[in-house]
Amino acid sequence: MWRSALQENPNNCTNAERRCGPDSVCNSLTEICEPRLGLDSLAPSRGPSSGGPQLSISGRGFLPGTQLRMGQWGAPIEPLEIVSEQRLSFSLPAAPGVCGWAPVEVARPGIESARHEELFSYFLSDLRFSAGQPVGTSASNFTTYLVAQDLNGDGLADVAATAFGQTGIDIYLGSADGSLRSLPRVPTDAGSYHLAIADVDGNGIPDIAVANYTANTASILLGTGGGSFQSPLNLPNPGIFTVHLFDADSDGLLDLVVLTNSGKVRLWKGDGKGGFAFASENSIDIDAMLALSADFDADGRKDLVGSSKNGPALMLYRNLGDGTFLNVSRNQTAANAIHCLAVDVNQDGRLDLIAAEYKAAQASVFLGHGDGTFEPRRAYAALPGSRMLASADFNCDGFPDIAVSRLGATQILPLIGRGDGTFDPAPQLTLAAGTSALAVAAADVDHDGRPDLLVGVDGTTPAVYSLLNASR
């Protein structure tokens, strides 16, 4: 009798999954076909790690008894309002220190749960960095320029740094515990200042080009692995100030592009084996100090940007693909920019331009049109002596932020991006007394998924400090 009665009940799904429609599933406890659980969207899709905002989930199958979990914290979120079978409403739980995607899961007793890994992400609501700690054991007591990049192929951030007026570059290798250790100084010619890193000989190991201001040479350091380099190849370059490694003549090989303090752009053609031959020299209206190379017009070729030698403006020269460059825009600034970055700050797929205006104590943002031209500048009060810039998503909200170093003082100023090309100032970061922030770069030094800051300073030995991202 019992078995016959079950077979006659059209709502019973025991041993008959086919009786449930495509949007239903058999509840293993009630043996009744019930709506299948599903997740479609969550709004807003980002929220602070401090929690609090009201969120709404759209989906299906939200019947009485539905539970919601976020992240890896286990306990269901309470209170949870079941607004309808298609919508849930709740307050975002706090997750101190959590950054990035948080898995979202809905469940009902007897029903297979629905889970989505990339429906919602936390950002860090309380931006803070640890007190600066010296790293490495270099003999340098000041660092004027540094680059954070993996130099030994272990996937960890390393540092290459120069000290203006001195000979050689300092290499700091990253470790799994977040510390950096220094290697013996890599020899170059005198007056090492600016550097560029790329694989110029095609062996998969990063190589370095160094601008030696005092010796008037460019040193080519071919990497041998493990953060070590061959003896330098020194190329004569009168007035050299910055070096850039990219394919300037469209032959598929990396070239060396040198900018001088006399308004010259000099091309050395690469042979793909680590060798370079002088090809041309042309006039250019760019002050060579920390000029920038990036593809601003999306043609696959890197262009040149820097301060004009004829008044406060940023000049963009388009790479024509034959080793020459054509000026296509002049962008007015309040004072000469000492450093520039190329970052898509408004998330439209086109590179924008950020400049540190030293004498104006400002950071300026120029939104790119994607053709080498820009909208008029948006200025942000920064710090007197604003010298260098670094960019990363420091608060993990999906938008680029900026850090500005201050020459002659101990402060670093973070500017937090809103994702639309505008920024909000955050509390200043202070280094150890007696130091001066000269250079700054961003990298995840301690491998916790949050970008940290590396600062080159004047006044201590060693002259590189790490500021670990301790945001909550």
Coordinates of C-alpha atoms in Angstrom, one line a residue:
M1 CA 0.0 0.0 0.0
W2 CA 2.8 2.5 1.0
R3 CA 4.7 2.0 -2.3
S4 CA 1.6 2.3 -4.4
A5 CA 0.6 5.5 -2.6
L6 CA 4.1 7.0 -3.3
Q7 CA 3.8 6.2 -7.0
E8 CA 0.4 7.8 -7.2
N9 CA 1.6 11.1 -5.6
P10 CA 2.8 13.3 -8.5
N11 CA 4.8 15.5 -6.1
N12 CA 7.0 12.7 -4.8
C13 CA 10.3 12.4 -6.6
T14 CA 11.9 9.4 -4.9
N15 CA 13.8 7.4 -7.5
A16 CA 12.2 9.5 -10.2
E17 CA 14.3 12.6 -10.8
R18 CA 12.7 12.9 -14.2
R19 CA 9.5 14.1 -12.5
C20 CA 11.2 17.4 -11.6
G21 CA 11.3 20.0 -14.3
P22 CA 14.4 21.7 -15.6
D23 CA 14.2 24.5 -13.0
S24 CA 13.5 22.1 -10.1
V25 CA 15.4 19.5 -8.1
C26 CA 14.4 16.7 -5.8
N27 CA 14.8 17.6 -2.1
S28 CA 16.5 14.6 -0.5
L29 CA 14.7 15.2 2.8
T30 CA 11.2 16.0 1.8
E31 CA 11.2 13.9 -1.5
I32 CA 9.4 16.8 -3.1
C33 CA 10.4 18.7 -6.3
E34 CA 11.5 22.2 -5.3
P35 CA 12.9 25.2 -7.1
R36 CA 16.6 24.8 -7.9
L37 CA 19.0 27.3 -6.2
G38 CA 20.9 29.8 -8.4
L39 CA 22.9 32.9 -8.1
D40 CA 22.9 35.7 -10.7
S41 CA 24.2 38.9 -9.3
L42 CA 25.0 40.8 -6.1
A43 CA 24.7 44.5 -5.8
P44 CA 26.8 46.4 -5.0
S45 CA 29.5 44.0 -6.1
R46 CA 32.2 45.5 -4.0
G47 CA 32.2 46.4 -0.3
P48 CA 34.5 47.5 2.6
S49 CA 36.3 44.9 4.7
S50 CA 34.8 46.7 7.7
G51 CA 31.3 45.5 6.6
G52 CA 28.0 47.3 7.1
P53 CA 26.4 48.2 3.7
Q54 CA 23.1 46.6 2.7
L55 CA 23.5 44.1 -0.2
S56 CA 21.0 42.5 -2.4
I57 CA 21.4 39.1 -4.2
S58 CA 19.4 38.2 -7.3
G59 CA 18.9 34.6 -8.2
R60 CA 16.3 31.8 -7.8
G61 CA 15.0 29.2 -5.3
F62 CA 15.1 31.4 -2.2
L63 CA 12.5 29.6 -0.2
P64 CA 12.1 29.7 3.6
G65 CA 15.1 28.0 5.2
T66 CA 17.6 29.4 2.7
Q67 CA 21.0 30.2 4.2
L68 CA 23.8 32.4 2.9
R69 CA 27.5 32.2 3.5
M70 CA 30.3 34.5 2.3
G71 CA 34.0 33.8 2.2
Q72 CA 35.6 31.1 4.2
W73 CA 34.0 32.0 7.6
G74 CA 31.5 29.1 7.8
A75 CA 28.6 30.6 9.8
P76 CA 25.5 31.6 7.9
I77 CA 24.8 35.3 7.7
E78 CA 22.1 36.6 10.0
P79 CA 19.8 38.3 9.8
L80 CA 18.9 37.3 6.2
E81 CA 15.8 38.7 4.7
I82 CA 14.1 36.5 2.0
V83 CA 12.4 39.3 0.0
S84 CA 11.1 36.8 -2.6
E85 CA 12.1 33.6 -4.3
Q86 CA 14.4 35.8 -6.5
R87 CA 16.0 38.2 -4.0
L88 CA 17.8 38.2 -0.7
S89 CA 18.8 41.2 1.4
F90 CA 21.4 41.4 4.1
S91 CA 24.1 43.6 5.7
L92 CA 27.7 42.9 4.6
P93 CA 29.6 41.1 7.3
A94 CA 33.0 42.5 8.4
A95 CA 36.1 40.7 7.2
P96 CA 39.1 42.6 8.6
G97 CA 42.1 42.4 6.3
V98 CA 40.3 40.4 3.6
C99 CA 41.1 41.7 0.1
G100 CA 39.6 40.5 -3.2
W101 CA 37.0 37.9 -4.2
A102 CA 34.8 36.3 -1.5
P103 CA 32.9 33.2 -2.5
V104 CA 29.2 33.4 -2.1
E105 CA 27.0 30.3 -1.4
V106 CA 23.3 29.8 -0.8
A107 CA 21.9 26.6 0.5
R108 CA 18.6 24.9 1.7
P109 CA 18.2 21.7 3.6
G110 CA 18.1 18.7 1.2
I111 CA 19.0 20.8 -1.9
E112 CA 22.3 21.1 -3.6
S113 CA 23.9 24.5 -2.8
A114 CA 24.7 27.2 -5.4
R115 CA 28.2 28.8 -5.1
H116 CA 29.8 31.6 -7.1
E117 CA 33.5 32.5 -6.7
E118 CA 33.5 35.9 -8.3
L119 CA 30.2 37.6 -7.4
F120 CA 31.5 39.9 -4.7
S121 CA 34.9 41.4 -3.7
Y122 CA 36.0 43.1 -0.5
F123 CA 38.2 46.2 -0.6
L124 CA 40.3 47.4 2.4
S125 CA 38.5 50.1 4.2
D126 CA 41.3 51.2 6.5
L127 CA 44.4 51.9 4.4
R128 CA 47.5 51.7 6.4
F129 CA 51.2 50.7 6.0
S130 CA 53.7 49.4 8.5
A131 CA 56.5 51.6 9.6
G132 CA 59.3 51.6 7.1
Q133 CA 61.9 48.9 7.6
P134 CA 65.4 48.9 6.0
V135 CA 66.0 46.0 3.7
G136 CA 69.1 44.3 2.4
T137 CA 72.7 45.2 3.4
S138 CA 73.8 47.5 0.6
A139 CA 76.6 50.0 1.3
S140 CA 74.7 52.8 -0.4
N141 CA 73.4 55.5 1.9
F142 CA 71.0 56.8 -0.7
T143 CA 68.8 55.5 -3.6
T144 CA 67.6 57.8 -6.3
Y145 CA 65.8 55.3 -8.6
L146 CA 64.5 51.8 -8.2
V147 CA 62.5 49.2 -10.1
A148 CA 60.7 46.3 -8.6
Q149 CA 60.6 43.2 -10.8
D150 CA 61.4 39.5 -10.7
L151 CA 65.1 39.2 -11.7
N152 CA 65.8 35.6 -10.9
G153 CA 62.7 33.8 -12.1
D154 CA 61.3 32.7 -8.8
G155 CA 58.1 34.7 -9.1
L156 CA 59.0 37.0 -6.2
A157 CA 59.5 40.7 -6.4
D158 CA 63.2 41.8 -6.5
V159 CA 64.6 45.3 -6.6
A160 CA 67.2 47.0 -8.8
A161 CA 68.3 50.4 -7.5
T162 CA 70.8 53.2 -8.4
A163 CA 72.4 55.9 -6.4
F164 CA 73.0 59.1 -8.4
G165 CA 76.7 59.9 -8.8
Q166 CA 77.9 56.5 -7.7
T167 CA 79.1 53.5 -9.7
G168 CA 77.1 50.4 -10.0
I169 CA 73.6 49.2 -9.2
D170 CA 72.3 47.5 -6.1
I171 CA 70.3 44.2 -6.5
Y172 CA 67.9 43.0 -3.7
L173 CA 66.4 39.6 -4.1
G174 CA 62.9 38.8 -2.7
S175 CA 62.4 35.9 -0.3
A176 CA 59.4 33.8 0.5
D177 CA 59.2 35.4 4.0
G178 CA 58.9 38.9 2.5
S179 CA 62.4 39.9 3.3
L180 CA 64.9 41.1 0.7
R181 CA 68.6 40.4 0.7
S182 CA 71.2 42.3 -1.2
L183 CA 73.8 40.9 -3.6
P184 CA 77.2 42.4 -4.3
R185 CA 76.9 45.6 -6.2
V186 CA 76.8 45.1 -10.0
P187 CA 79.5 47.2 -11.7
T188 CA 78.7 49.9 -14.2
D189 CA 80.4 53.1 -15.4
A190 CA 80.3 56.1 -13.1
G191 CA 77.2 58.1 -12.2
S192 CA 74.5 55.4 -12.6
Y193 CA 71.1 57.1 -12.5
H194 CA 68.2 55.6 -14.5
L195 CA 67.6 52.0 -15.6
A196 CA 65.4 49.9 -17.7
I197 CA 64.8 46.1 -17.5
A198 CA 63.9 43.7 -20.4
D199 CA 65.1 40.5 -22.0
V200 CA 67.3 41.9 -24.8
D201 CA 69.1 38.7 -25.8
G202 CA 66.0 36.4 -25.9
N203 CA 67.1 33.9 -23.3
G204 CA 64.3 34.4 -20.9
I205 CA 66.4 36.1 -18.3
P206 CA 66.0 39.8 -17.5
D207 CA 68.7 42.2 -18.6
I208 CA 69.3 45.8 -17.5
A209 CA 70.3 49.0 -19.3
V210 CA 71.7 51.7 -17.1
A211 CA 72.2 55.4 -17.8
N212 CA 75.6 56.6 -16.4
Y213 CA 75.3 60.3 -16.2
T214 CA 78.9 61.1 -15.0
A215 CA 80.6 58.7 -17.5
N216 CA 78.3 59.6 -20.4
T217 CA 77.7 56.0 -21.2
A218 CA 74.9 53.4 -21.2
S219 CA 75.8 50.1 -19.6
I220 CA 74.2 46.9 -20.9
L221 CA 74.1 44.2 -18.2
L222 CA 73.1 40.8 -19.6
G223 CA 71.5 38.6 -17.0
T224 CA 73.0 35.2 -16.2
G225 CA 70.3 34.0 -13.8
G226 CA 69.9 34.1 -10.1
G227 CA 70.0 37.9 -10.1
S228 CA 73.6 38.0 -11.5
F229 CA 74.9 39.8 -14.6
Q230 CA 77.8 39.7 -17.0
S231 CA 80.4 42.5 -17.1
P232 CA 78.9 45.6 -18.6
L233 CA 78.9 46.6 -22.2
N234 CA 79.4 50.4 -22.1
L235 CA 78.1 52.4 -25.0
P236 CA 79.2 56.1 -25.4
N237 CA 76.3 58.5 -24.9
P238 CA 77.1 62.1 -24.3
G239 CA 74.5 63.8 -22.1
I240 CA 72.7 60.6 -21.3
F241 CA 69.9 60.8 -18.7
T242 CA 67.3 58.1 -19.3
V243 CA 67.3 54.7 -21.1
H244 CA 64.4 52.8 -22.6
L245 CA 64.3 49.3 -24.0
F246 CA 61.6 48.7 -26.7
D247 CA 61.3 47.9 -30.4
A248 CA 61.7 51.4 -32.0
D249 CA 62.1 50.3 -35.7
S250 CA 59.5 47.5 -36.0
D251 CA 62.0 44.7 -36.7
G252 CA 60.9 42.6 -33.7
L253 CA 64.1 43.2 -31.7
L254 CA 64.4 45.4 -28.7
D255 CA 66.4 48.6 -29.2
L256 CA 68.0 51.0 -26.8
V257 CA 66.5 54.5 -26.8
V258 CA 68.5 57.1 -25.0
L259 CA 67.2 60.6 -24.0
T260 CA 69.8 63.3 -23.2
N261 CA 69.9 66.4 -21.2
S262 CA 70.4 68.4 -24.4
G263 CA 67.1 67.5 -26.0
K264 CA 68.3 64.5 -28.1
V265 CA 66.8 61.1 -28.7
R266 CA 69.4 58.6 -29.7
L267 CA 68.6 55.1 -31.2
W268 CA 70.8 52.1 -30.7
K269 CA 69.5 49.1 -32.8
G270 CA 69.4 45.8 -31.0
D271 CA 70.6 42.6 -32.6
G272 CA 68.5 40.3 -30.4
K273 CA 71.7 38.9 -28.9
G274 CA 72.5 41.6 -26.4
G275 CA 74.4 43.8 -28.8
F276 CA 73.5 47.3 -29.9
A277 CA 74.7 49.5 -32.8
F278 CA 74.3 53.3 -33.0
A279 CA 71.7 54.2 -35.7
S280 CA 70.5 57.8 -35.3
E281 CA 70.2 60.9 -33.2
N282 CA 67.4 63.5 -33.5
S283 CA 66.2 66.6 -31.6
I284 CA 63.3 66.2 -29.2
D285 CA 61.6 68.7 -26.9
I286 CA 61.7 66.5 -23.8
D287 CA 63.7 67.1 -20.6
A288 CA 65.3 63.7 -20.2
M289 CA 64.9 63.5 -16.4
L290 CA 62.8 60.4 -15.8
A291 CA 61.0 60.4 -19.2
L292 CA 58.5 57.7 -19.9
S293 CA 57.9 55.2 -22.7
A294 CA 54.5 53.6 -23.2
D295 CA 52.0 52.9 -26.0
F296 CA 49.5 55.7 -25.7
D297 CA 47.9 55.4 -29.1
A298 CA 47.3 51.6 -29.1
D299 CA 49.3 50.9 -32.2
G300 CA 51.6 48.4 -30.5
R301 CA 54.6 50.8 -30.4
K302 CA 55.9 52.6 -27.4
D303 CA 55.8 56.4 -27.5
L304 CA 57.9 58.9 -25.5
V305 CA 56.6 61.4 -22.9
G306 CA 58.4 63.9 -20.8
S307 CA 58.5 67.5 -19.6
S308 CA 59.1 70.2 -22.3
K309 CA 62.4 72.1 -22.2
N310 CA 60.4 75.1 -23.3
G311 CA 57.9 75.8 -20.5
P312 CA 55.7 73.7 -18.2
A313 CA 54.1 71.1 -20.4
L314 CA 54.2 67.4 -21.0
M315 CA 55.2 66.4 -24.6
L316 CA 54.1 63.2 -26.2
Y317 CA 56.1 61.9 -29.2
R318 CA 54.5 59.2 -31.3
N319 CA 56.7 56.2 -32.3
L320 CA 56.5 56.1 -36.1
G321 CA 57.9 52.6 -36.2
D322 CA 61.0 53.5 -38.2
G323 CA 63.2 54.7 -35.3
T324 CA 61.8 58.3 -35.4
F325 CA 59.3 60.1 -33.2
L326 CA 56.7 62.8 -34.0
N327 CA 55.2 65.3 -31.5
V328 CA 51.5 64.9 -31.4
S329 CA 50.4 66.7 -28.2
R330 CA 51.5 69.3 -25.7
N331 CA 49.8 69.1 -22.4
Q332 CA 50.0 72.1 -20.1
T333 CA 51.2 71.7 -16.5
A334 CA 51.6 74.1 -13.6
A335 CA 55.3 73.3 -13.3
N336 CA 57.7 70.9 -15.0
A337 CA 57.0 67.3 -14.2
I338 CA 59.9 65.4 -12.7
H339 CA 58.3 61.9 -13.1
C340 CA 55.4 60.4 -15.1
L341 CA 53.4 57.1 -15.1
A342 CA 51.2 55.5 -17.7
V343 CA 48.1 54.0 -16.0
D344 CA 44.5 53.5 -17.1
V345 CA 43.0 55.3 -14.1
N346 CA 39.4 55.5 -15.4
Q347 CA 39.2 51.9 -16.6
D348 CA 38.3 52.7 -20.2
G349 CA 41.0 50.6 -21.9
R350 CA 43.1 53.7 -22.8
L351 CA 46.3 54.7 -21.0
D352 CA 46.2 57.9 -19.0
L353 CA 49.1 60.0 -17.8
I354 CA 50.0 60.9 -14.2
A355 CA 52.7 63.5 -13.5
A356 CA 54.5 64.6 -10.3
E357 CA 55.0 68.4 -10.5
Y358 CA 57.9 69.0 -8.2
K359 CA 57.7 72.8 -7.8
A360 CA 53.9 73.0 -7.9
A361 CA 53.5 70.4 -5.1
Q362 CA 50.9 68.7 -7.2
A363 CA 50.1 65.4 -8.9
S364 CA 48.3 65.8 -12.2
V365 CA 46.1 63.4 -14.1
F366 CA 45.6 63.6 -17.9
L367 CA 42.9 61.2 -19.2
G368 CA 43.9 59.7 -22.5
H369 CA 41.9 59.7 -25.7
G370 CA 43.7 56.6 -27.0
D371 CA 45.4 58.5 -29.9
G372 CA 48.2 60.3 -28.0
T373 CA 46.2 63.2 -27.0
F374 CA 44.7 63.9 -23.5
E375 CA 42.0 65.9 -21.7
P376 CA 43.2 68.9 -19.7
R377 CA 44.9 68.2 -16.5
R378 CA 43.2 67.4 -13.2
A379 CA 45.4 68.6 -10.4
Y380 CA 45.6 67.1 -6.9
A381 CA 47.4 68.8 -4.0
A382 CA 50.2 66.5 -3.2
L383 CA 53.3 67.3 -1.2
P384 CA 55.9 70.1 -1.5
G385 CA 58.8 68.5 -3.4
S386 CA 56.6 65.8 -5.1
R387 CA 59.2 63.7 -6.9
M388 CA 58.3 60.2 -7.9
L389 CA 55.1 58.1 -8.4
A390 CA 54.1 54.5 -8.0
S391 CA 50.8 53.0 -8.9
A392 CA 48.9 49.9 -7.7
D393 CA 45.6 48.9 -6.3
F394 CA 46.6 49.5 -2.6
N395 CA 43.1 49.1 -1.1
C396 CA 42.0 46.2 -3.4
D397 CA 38.9 47.8 -4.8
G398 CA 39.8 47.1 -8.4
F399 CA 40.9 50.7 -9.2
P400 CA 44.5 52.0 -9.6
D401 CA 45.8 54.2 -6.7
I402 CA 48.9 56.4 -6.6
A403 CA 51.7 56.9 -4.1
V404 CA 53.7 60.2 -4.3
S405 CA 57.2 60.5 -2.7
R406 CA 58.4 63.8 -1.3
L407 CA 62.0 64.9 -1.9
G408 CA 63.7 66.3 1.1
A409 CA 61.2 65.0 3.6
T410 CA 60.0 61.7 5.2
Q411 CA 56.4 61.6 3.8
I412 CA 54.7 59.4 1.2
L413 CA 51.2 60.5 0.1
P414 CA 48.7 57.9 -1.1
L415 CA 45.9 59.0 -3.5
I416 CA 43.1 56.5 -3.7
G417 CA 41.5 56.1 -7.1
R418 CA 37.7 56.1 -7.5
G419 CA 37.9 54.3 -10.9
D420 CA 36.6 57.3 -12.9
G421 CA 39.9 59.2 -13.1
T422 CA 39.5 61.1 -9.8
F423 CA 41.3 60.5 -6.5
D424 CA 40.9 61.0 -2.8
P425 CA 43.9 61.8 -0.5
A426 CA 44.7 59.2 2.2
P427 CA 46.7 59.8 5.4
Q428 CA 50.4 60.4 4.8
L429 CA 52.9 57.7 5.4
T430 CA 56.0 58.7 7.4
L431 CA 59.5 57.2 7.2
A432 CA 62.2 57.1 9.8
A433 CA 63.5 60.4 11.0
G434 CA 66.5 61.7 9.2
T435 CA 65.5 60.0 5.9
S436 CA 64.4 61.7 2.6
A437 CA 62.1 59.8 0.2
L438 CA 63.7 59.9 -3.2
A439 CA 62.2 56.9 -5.2
V440 CA 59.2 54.8 -4.8
A441 CA 57.8 51.5 -6.4
A442 CA 55.0 49.2 -5.6
A443 CA 55.2 45.4 -5.3
D444 CA 53.7 42.6 -3.2
V445 CA 56.8 42.1 -1.1
D446 CA 55.3 39.7 1.5
H447 CA 53.1 37.8 -0.9
D448 CA 49.8 38.4 0.9
G449 CA 47.9 39.7 -2.2
R450 CA 48.2 43.4 -1.1
P451 CA 50.7 45.7 -2.8
D452 CA 53.4 47.1 -0.6
L453 CA 55.7 50.1 -1.1
L454 CA 59.4 50.1 -1.6
V455 CA 61.1 53.5 -1.0
G456 CA 64.5 54.6 -1.9
V457 CA 65.8 57.1 0.7
D458 CA 68.7 59.4 1.4
G459 CA 70.4 59.2 4.8
T460 CA 70.5 55.6 5.8
T461 CA 72.5 52.4 5.1
P462 CA 70.9 50.5 3.4
A463 CA 68.9 53.0 1.4
V464 CA 65.8 51.0 0.5
Y465 CA 62.9 50.7 2.9
S466 CA 59.8 48.5 2.7
L467 CA 56.4 49.7 3.9
L468 CA 54.2 46.6 4.1
N469 CA 50.5 47.0 3.4
A470 CA 48.8 46.4 6.7
S471 CA 45.3 47.7 5.7
R472 CA 42.2 46.2 7.4

